Coordinates of C-alpha atoms and ligand atoms in Angstrom, one line a residue:
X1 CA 49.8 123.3 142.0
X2 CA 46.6 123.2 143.6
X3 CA 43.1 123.4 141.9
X4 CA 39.1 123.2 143.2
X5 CA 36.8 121.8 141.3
X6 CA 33.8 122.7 143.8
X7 CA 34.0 124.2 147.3
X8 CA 35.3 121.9 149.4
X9 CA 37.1 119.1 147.1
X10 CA 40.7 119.5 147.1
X11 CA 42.2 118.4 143.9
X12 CA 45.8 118.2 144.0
X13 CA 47.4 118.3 140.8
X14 CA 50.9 116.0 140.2
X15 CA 53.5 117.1 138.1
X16 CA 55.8 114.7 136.6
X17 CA 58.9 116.9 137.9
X18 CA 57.2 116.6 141.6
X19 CA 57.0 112.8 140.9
X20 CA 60.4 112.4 139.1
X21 CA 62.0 112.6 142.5
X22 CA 59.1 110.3 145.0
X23 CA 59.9 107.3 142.1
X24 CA 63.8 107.5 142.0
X25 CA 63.7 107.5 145.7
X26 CA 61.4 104.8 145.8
X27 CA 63.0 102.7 143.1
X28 CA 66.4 102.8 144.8
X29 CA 65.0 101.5 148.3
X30 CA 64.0 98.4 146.1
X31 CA 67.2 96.7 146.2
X32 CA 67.6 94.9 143.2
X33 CA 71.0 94.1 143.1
X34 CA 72.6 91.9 140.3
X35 CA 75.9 89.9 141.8
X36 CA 75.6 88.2 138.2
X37 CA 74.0 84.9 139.6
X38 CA 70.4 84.4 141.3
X39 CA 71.9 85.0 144.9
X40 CA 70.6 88.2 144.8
X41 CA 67.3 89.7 145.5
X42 CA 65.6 90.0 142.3
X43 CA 63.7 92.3 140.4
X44 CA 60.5 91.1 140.8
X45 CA 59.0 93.3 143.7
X46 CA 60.7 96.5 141.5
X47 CA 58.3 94.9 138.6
X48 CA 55.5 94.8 140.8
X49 CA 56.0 98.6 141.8
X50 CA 56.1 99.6 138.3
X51 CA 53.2 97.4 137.2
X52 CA 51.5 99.6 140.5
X53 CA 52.7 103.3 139.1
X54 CA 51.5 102.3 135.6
X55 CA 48.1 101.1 136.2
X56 CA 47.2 103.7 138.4
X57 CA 47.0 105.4 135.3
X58 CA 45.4 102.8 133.5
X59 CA 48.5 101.2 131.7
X60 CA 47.9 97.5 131.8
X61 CA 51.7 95.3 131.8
X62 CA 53.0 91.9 131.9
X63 CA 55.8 90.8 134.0
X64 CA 57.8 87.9 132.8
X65 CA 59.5 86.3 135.3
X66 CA 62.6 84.4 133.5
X67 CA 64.0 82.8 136.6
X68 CA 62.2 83.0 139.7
X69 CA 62.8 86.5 141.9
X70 CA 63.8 87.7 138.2
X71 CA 61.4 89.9 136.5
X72 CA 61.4 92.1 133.9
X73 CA 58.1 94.2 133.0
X74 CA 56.2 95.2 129.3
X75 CA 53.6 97.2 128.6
X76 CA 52.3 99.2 125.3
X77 CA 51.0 102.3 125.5
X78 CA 48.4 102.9 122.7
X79 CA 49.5 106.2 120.0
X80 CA 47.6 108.6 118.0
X81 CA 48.8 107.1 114.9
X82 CA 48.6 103.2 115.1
X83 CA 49.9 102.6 111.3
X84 CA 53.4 104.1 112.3
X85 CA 56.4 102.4 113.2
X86 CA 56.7 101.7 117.4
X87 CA 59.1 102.8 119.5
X88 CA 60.8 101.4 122.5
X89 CA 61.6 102.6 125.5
X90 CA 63.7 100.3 128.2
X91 CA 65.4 100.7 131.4
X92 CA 66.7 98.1 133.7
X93 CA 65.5 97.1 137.1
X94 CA 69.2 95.7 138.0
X95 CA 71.9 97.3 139.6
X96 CA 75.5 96.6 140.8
X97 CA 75.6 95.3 144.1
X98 CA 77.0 97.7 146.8
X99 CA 79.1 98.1 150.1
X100 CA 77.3 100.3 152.7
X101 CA 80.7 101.0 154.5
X102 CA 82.2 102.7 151.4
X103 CA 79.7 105.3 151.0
X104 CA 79.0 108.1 152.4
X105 CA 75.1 107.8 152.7
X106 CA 73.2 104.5 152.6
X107 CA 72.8 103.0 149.3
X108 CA 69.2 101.7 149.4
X109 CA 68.5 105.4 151.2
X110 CA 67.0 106.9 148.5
X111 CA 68.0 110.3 150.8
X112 CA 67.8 113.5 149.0
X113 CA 71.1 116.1 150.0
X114 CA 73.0 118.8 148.7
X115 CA 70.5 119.1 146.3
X116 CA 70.7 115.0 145.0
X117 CA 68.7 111.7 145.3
X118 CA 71.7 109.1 146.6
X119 CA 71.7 105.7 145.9
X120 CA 72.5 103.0 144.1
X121 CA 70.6 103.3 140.7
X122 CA 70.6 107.0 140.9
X123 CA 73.0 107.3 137.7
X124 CA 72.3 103.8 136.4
X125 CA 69.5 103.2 136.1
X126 CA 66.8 104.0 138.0
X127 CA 67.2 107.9 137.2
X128 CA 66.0 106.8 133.2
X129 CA 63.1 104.3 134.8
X130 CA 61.7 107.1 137.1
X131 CA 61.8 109.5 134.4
X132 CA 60.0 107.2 132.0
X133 CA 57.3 106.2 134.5
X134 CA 56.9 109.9 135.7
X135 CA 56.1 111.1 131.9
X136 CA 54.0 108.6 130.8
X137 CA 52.1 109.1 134.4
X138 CA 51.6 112.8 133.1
X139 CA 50.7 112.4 129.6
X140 CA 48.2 110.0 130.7
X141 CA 46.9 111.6 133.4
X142 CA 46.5 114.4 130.9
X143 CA 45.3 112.0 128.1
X144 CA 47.8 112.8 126.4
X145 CA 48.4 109.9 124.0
X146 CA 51.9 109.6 122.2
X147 CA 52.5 110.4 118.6
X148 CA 52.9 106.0 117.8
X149 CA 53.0 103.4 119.8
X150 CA 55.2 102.8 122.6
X151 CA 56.4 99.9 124.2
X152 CA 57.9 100.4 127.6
X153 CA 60.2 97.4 129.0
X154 CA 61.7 97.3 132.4
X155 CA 63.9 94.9 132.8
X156 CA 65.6 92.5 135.0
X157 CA 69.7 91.5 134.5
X158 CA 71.2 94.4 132.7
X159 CA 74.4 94.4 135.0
X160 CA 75.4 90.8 133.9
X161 CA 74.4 91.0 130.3
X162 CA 70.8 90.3 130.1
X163 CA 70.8 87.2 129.6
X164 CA 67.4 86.6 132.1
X165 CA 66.3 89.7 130.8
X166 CA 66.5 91.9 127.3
X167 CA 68.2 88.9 126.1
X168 CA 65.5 86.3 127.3
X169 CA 62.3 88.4 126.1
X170 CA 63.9 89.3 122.8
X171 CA 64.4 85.2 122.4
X172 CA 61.6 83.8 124.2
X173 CA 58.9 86.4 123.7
X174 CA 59.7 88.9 120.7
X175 CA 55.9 89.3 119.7
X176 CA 55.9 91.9 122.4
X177 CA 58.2 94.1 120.6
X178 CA 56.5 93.8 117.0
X179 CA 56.7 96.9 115.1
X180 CA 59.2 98.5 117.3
X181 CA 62.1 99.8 114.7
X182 CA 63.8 102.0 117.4
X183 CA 64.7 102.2 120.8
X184 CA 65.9 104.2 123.6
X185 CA 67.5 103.5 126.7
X186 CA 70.9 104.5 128.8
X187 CA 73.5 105.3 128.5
X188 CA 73.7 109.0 127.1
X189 CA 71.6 112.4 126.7
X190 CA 74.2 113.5 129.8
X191 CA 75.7 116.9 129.8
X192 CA 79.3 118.1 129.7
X193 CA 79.8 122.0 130.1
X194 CA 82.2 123.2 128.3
X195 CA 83.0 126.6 127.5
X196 CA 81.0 129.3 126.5
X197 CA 78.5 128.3 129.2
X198 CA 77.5 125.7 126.8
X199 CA 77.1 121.7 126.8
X200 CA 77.5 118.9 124.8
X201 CA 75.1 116.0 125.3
X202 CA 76.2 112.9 124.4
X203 CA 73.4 110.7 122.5
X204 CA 74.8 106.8 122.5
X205 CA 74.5 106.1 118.7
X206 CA 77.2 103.6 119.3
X207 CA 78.9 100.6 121.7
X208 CA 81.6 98.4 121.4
X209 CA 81.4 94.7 121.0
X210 CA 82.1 92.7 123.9
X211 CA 84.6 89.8 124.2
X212 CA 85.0 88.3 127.7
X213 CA 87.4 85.4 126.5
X214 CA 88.5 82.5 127.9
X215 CA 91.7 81.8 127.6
X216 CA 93.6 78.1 128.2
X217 CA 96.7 76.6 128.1
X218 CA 97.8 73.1 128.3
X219 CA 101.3 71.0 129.1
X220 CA 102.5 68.6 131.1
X221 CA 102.0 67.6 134.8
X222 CA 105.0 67.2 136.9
X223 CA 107.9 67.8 139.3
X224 CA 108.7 71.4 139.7
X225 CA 112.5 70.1 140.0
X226 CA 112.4 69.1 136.5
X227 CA 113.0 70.3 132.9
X228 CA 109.3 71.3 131.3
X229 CA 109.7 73.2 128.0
X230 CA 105.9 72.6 127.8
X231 CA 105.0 74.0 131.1
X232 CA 101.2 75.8 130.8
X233 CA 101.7 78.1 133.3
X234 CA 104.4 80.0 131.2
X235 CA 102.7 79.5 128.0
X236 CA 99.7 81.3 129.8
X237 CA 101.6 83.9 131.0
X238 CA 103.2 84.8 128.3
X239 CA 100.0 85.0 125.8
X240 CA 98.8 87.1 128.6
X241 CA 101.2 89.5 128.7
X242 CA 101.4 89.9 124.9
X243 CA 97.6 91.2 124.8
X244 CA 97.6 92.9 128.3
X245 CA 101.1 95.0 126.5
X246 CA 99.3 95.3 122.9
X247 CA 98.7 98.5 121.8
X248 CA 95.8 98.7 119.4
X249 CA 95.7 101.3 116.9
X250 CA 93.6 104.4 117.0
X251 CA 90.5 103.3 114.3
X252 CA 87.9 106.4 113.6
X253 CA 84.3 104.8 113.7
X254 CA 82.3 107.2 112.3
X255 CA 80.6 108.0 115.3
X256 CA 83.6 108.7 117.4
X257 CA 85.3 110.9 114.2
X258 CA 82.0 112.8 114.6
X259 CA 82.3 112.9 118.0
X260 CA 85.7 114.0 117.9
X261 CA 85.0 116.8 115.6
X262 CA 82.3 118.2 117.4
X263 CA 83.9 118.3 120.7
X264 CA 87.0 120.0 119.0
X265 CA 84.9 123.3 118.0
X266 CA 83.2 123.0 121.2
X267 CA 86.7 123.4 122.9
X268 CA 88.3 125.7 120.4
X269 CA 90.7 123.1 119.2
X270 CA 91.3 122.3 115.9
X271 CA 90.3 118.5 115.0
X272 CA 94.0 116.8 113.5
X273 CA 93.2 113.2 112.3
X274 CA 96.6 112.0 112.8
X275 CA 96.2 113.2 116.3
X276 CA 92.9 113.0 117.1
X277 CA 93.0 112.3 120.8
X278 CA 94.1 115.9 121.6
X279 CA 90.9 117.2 122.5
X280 CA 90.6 114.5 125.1
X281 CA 92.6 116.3 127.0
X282 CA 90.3 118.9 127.0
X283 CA 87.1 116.8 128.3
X284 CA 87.8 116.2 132.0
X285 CA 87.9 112.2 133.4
X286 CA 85.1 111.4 130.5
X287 CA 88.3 111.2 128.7
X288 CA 89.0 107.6 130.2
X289 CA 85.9 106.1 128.5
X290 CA 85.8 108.3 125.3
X291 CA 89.7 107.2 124.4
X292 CA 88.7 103.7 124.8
X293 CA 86.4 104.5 122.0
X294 CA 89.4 105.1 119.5
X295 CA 90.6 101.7 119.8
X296 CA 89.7 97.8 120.4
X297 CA 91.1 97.2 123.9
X298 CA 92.0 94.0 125.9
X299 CA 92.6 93.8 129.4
X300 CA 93.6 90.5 130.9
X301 CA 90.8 90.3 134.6
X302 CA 91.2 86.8 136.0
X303 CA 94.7 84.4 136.1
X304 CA 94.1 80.7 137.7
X305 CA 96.6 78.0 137.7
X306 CA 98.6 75.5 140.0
X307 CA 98.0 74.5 143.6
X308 CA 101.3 73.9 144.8
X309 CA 105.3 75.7 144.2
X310 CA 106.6 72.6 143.5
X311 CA 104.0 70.9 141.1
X312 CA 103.7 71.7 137.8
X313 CA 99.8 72.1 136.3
X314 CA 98.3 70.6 133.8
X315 CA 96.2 73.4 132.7
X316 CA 96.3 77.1 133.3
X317 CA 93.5 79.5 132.4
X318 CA 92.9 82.9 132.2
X319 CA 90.0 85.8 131.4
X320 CA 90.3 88.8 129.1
X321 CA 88.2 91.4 128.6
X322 CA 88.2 92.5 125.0
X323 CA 85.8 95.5 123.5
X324 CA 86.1 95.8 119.9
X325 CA 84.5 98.9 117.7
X326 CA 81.7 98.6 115.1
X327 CA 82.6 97.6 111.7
X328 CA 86.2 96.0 113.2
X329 CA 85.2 92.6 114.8
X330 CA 87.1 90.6 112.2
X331 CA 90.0 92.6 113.0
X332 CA 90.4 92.3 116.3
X333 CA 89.9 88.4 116.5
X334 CA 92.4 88.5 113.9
X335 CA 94.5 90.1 116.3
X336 CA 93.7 88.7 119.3
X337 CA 94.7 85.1 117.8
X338 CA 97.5 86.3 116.1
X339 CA 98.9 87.6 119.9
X340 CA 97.8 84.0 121.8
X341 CA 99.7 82.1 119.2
X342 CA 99.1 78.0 118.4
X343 CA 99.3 76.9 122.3
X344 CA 96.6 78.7 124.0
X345 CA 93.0 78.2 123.2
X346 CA 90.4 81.0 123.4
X347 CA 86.3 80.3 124.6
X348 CA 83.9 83.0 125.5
X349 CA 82.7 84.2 128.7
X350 CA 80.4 86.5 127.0
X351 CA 80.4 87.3 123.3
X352 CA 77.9 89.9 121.9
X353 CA 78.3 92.5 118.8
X354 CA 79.1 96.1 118.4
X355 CA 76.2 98.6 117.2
X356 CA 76.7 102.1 115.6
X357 CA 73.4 103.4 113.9
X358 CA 73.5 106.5 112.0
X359 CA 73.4 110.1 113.9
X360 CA 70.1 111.2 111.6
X361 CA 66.7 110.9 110.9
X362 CA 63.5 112.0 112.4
X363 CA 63.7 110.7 116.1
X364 CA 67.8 112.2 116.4
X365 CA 65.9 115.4 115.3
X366 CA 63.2 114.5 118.1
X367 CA 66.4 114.3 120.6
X368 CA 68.1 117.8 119.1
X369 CA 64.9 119.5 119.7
X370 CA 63.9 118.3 123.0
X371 CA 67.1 119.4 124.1
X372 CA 67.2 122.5 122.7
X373 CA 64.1 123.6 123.9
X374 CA 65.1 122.7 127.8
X375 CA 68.1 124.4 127.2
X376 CA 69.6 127.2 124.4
X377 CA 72.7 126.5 125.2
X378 CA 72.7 122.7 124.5
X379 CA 75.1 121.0 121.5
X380 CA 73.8 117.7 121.2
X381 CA 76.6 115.4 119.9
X382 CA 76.9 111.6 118.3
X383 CA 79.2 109.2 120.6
X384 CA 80.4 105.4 121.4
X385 CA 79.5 104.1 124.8
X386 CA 83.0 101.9 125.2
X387 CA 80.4 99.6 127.5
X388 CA 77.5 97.4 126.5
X389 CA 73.8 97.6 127.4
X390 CA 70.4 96.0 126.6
X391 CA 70.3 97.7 123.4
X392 CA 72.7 95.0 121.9
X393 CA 69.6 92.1 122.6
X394 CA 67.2 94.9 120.9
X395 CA 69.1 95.4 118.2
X396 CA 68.7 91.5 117.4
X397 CA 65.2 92.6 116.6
X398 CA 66.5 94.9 114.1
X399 CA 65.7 97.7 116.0
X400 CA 68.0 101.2 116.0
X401 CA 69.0 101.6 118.8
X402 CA 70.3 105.3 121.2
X403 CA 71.4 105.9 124.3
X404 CA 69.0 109.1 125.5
X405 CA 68.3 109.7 129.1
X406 CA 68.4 113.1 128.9
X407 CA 69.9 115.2 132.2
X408 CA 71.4 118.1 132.1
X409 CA 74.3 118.4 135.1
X410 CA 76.6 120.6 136.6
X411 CA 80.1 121.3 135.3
X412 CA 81.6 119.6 138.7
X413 CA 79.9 116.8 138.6
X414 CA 82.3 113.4 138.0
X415 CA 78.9 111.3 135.8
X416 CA 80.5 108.8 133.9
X417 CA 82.5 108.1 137.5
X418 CA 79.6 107.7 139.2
X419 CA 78.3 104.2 136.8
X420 CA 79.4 101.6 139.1
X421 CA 80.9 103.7 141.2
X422 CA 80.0 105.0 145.2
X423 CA 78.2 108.0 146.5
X424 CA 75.9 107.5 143.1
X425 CA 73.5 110.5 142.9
X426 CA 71.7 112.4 140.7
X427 CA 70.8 116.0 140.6
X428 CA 67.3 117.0 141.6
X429 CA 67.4 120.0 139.2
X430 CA 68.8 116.8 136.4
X431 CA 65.7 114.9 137.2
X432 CA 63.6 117.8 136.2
X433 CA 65.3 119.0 133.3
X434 CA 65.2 114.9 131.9
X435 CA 61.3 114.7 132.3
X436 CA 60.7 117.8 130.8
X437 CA 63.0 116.7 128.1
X438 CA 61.5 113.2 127.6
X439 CA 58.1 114.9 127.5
X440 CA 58.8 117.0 124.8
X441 CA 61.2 114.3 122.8
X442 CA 58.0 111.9 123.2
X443 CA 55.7 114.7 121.3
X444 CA 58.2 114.9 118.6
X445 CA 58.7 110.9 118.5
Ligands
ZN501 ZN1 72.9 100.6 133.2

């Protein structure tokens, strides 16, 4: 769009759907990636650009930086009504480290093709950041003030748990959330097409807990020639192989029964609770990360013992990665110790709880309605991310927490695949369909 104010003054005005694209690109050539120690580049310069994009519009922020090179960014954006409840909006800086050679375009490229920005971040996370900071530029720009107060947070450590980010600020600085009783973030308000040229979007009201354990068996040192009935390195093994082999029951959460039954009409199938994973089949390779949503699962990651064949160890130790569902933590420690028996001992890696907030109330209608008004065919839907994000550390504040960046995608298109995974890109067309849809979910908020 171009506009004159007087004869010879250009005034060019920016959209947020022009700008969508310039910050995602720019964002991903920031490489921020998070090995899970401070090896790796930081966030801090991606702080700094933020800090840049937002005061341009006259948003002062703060950047923390928890650890140096590690940065996350806060800032508050004043709202019409300052009595009201705030709400938080949070996306992280971070992202998984990645290998040029298996891609097919350059991950800190920020290239646009076949009608994507490419790039690590692309899908998580930088897609929700440039979104966020494209919006607010707009509304401000336009002095368009939100409805309450809004505290944005960018943040610094997502990939490895937060702990030098969400979980640092919520510990070491939680004034800067006061009043916030709700917040969005990743990962959901994604499409799925499914028939009828119709699509489900799938708003996070849920995520497992997360048990990383530790696992550690002891014996005896000795000869490998000799007898050892208390030899640590079968002891391991076997308590391994028992939870690696355990098959947890299906347990409806509430969320995932709603889920369930929503996506069963969407399909045409009829919902069966004593067989409620048949519509998986239906949902394409989402299916991998909604059936882990039925069920606690363990999966046994990391096996170290011995140095030599013919000397017995003292020690072994292993690592598991458990998820548990909301409401069943008790359950599946129970379960877990009950499989590892007396010998082995368990520790944590990294412990932190399960959420599931309810699928109501005014800002789920804010989320309906945004959606629905981007796109008629749209059937927002309830569901468990089977993953963890910064919303756990949030949630410490007592805050309610969804899963809402909202893009709407083609039928083709492998999403949930792409989280972690290579050739990460997000649709052009998605971009502009999420901003128009955060707009209009912010006016509603
Ligand atoms: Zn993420």
């Amino acid at each position: 769009m171009v506009g004159y104010v007087n004869p010879g003054v250009k005034v060019i005005t920016v959209t947020a759907e022009d700008e969508v694209v310039r910050l995602c690109q720019e964002l991903i050539r920031i490489d921020t990636s998070n090995p899970g120690d401070h090896s790796g580049p930081g966030e801090r310069v991606a702080a700094e650009y933020v800090a840049e994009q937002l005061a341009e519009v006259g948003v002062e922020s703060q950047i923390f930086e928890s650890h140096p090179k590690r940065a996350s960014l806060v800032a508050r954006i004043e709202g019409e009504d300052r009595s009201r409840d705030a709400l938080l909006l949070h996306g992280h800086l971070d992202v998984v480290p990645a290998r040029a050679e298996d891609w097919t375009r350059d991950p800190f490229g920020g290239e646009i093709a076949d009608g994507c920005v490419w790039g690590r971040g692309a899908v998580d996370m930088k897609n929700m950041d440039a979104m966020i900071l494209a919006v607010v530029r707009k509304r401000l720009r336009e002095g368009r003030k939100p409805p309450r107060d809004v505290v944005l947070a960018f943040l610094a450590d997502e990939e490895a748990g937060g702990k030098w980010g969400a979980r640092w600020l919520v510990d070491e600085k939680p004034e800067l959330f006061e009043g916030c009783t709700e917040a969005v973030g990743e990962v959901g308000g994604f499409s799925l097409t499914v028939p009828g040229d119709r699509r489900m979007y799938l708003i996070e009201t849920a995520e497992k807990g997360i048990a990383w354990m530790n696992l550690t068996a002891r014996g005896t040192a000795g000869h490998g020639s000799m007898v050892h009935p208390d030899n640590a390195v079968t002891a391991l093994a076997a308590a391994v192989g028992r939870l690696g082999s355990h098959e947890f029951p299906v347990q409806l959460t509430k969320t995932v029964r709603s889920f369930l039954e929503r996506a069963c009409l969407a399909y045409g199938v009829e919902f069966d609770p004593d067989d409620p994973e048949k519509c998986l089949d239906e949902i394409g390779p989402l299916a991998r990360m909604i059936g882990a949503t039925l069920r606690h699962t363990l999966n046994p990651s990391v096996l170290e013992a011995g140095y030599k064949a013919n000397v017995i160890p003292q020690t072994a130790t292993a690592q598991v990665d458990g998820r548990f569902l909301p409401g069943y933590e008790d359950d599946f420690f129970a379960t877990v110790d009950g499989l590892l028996g007396p010998d082995v001992e368990r520790g944590f890696v990294h412990h932190d709880q399960a959420l599931e907030a309810d699928y109501e109330g005014a800002l789920v209608e804010a989320m309906e309605a945004a959606l629905l008004s981007e796109d008629a065919g749209a059937l927002p839907v309830p569901y468990c991310l089977s993953g963890g994000t910064d919303g756990k550390s949030f949630a410490r504040l007592g805050m309610r927490c969804y899963g809402f960046a909202p893009l709407r995608l083609p039928p083709e298109l492998d999403f949930s695949g792409m989280f972690h995974g290579v050739d990460e890109r997000v649709p052009v067309d998605g971009l502009h369909f999420g901003v128009r849809v955060l707009d209009q979910f912010l006016d509603r908020s």
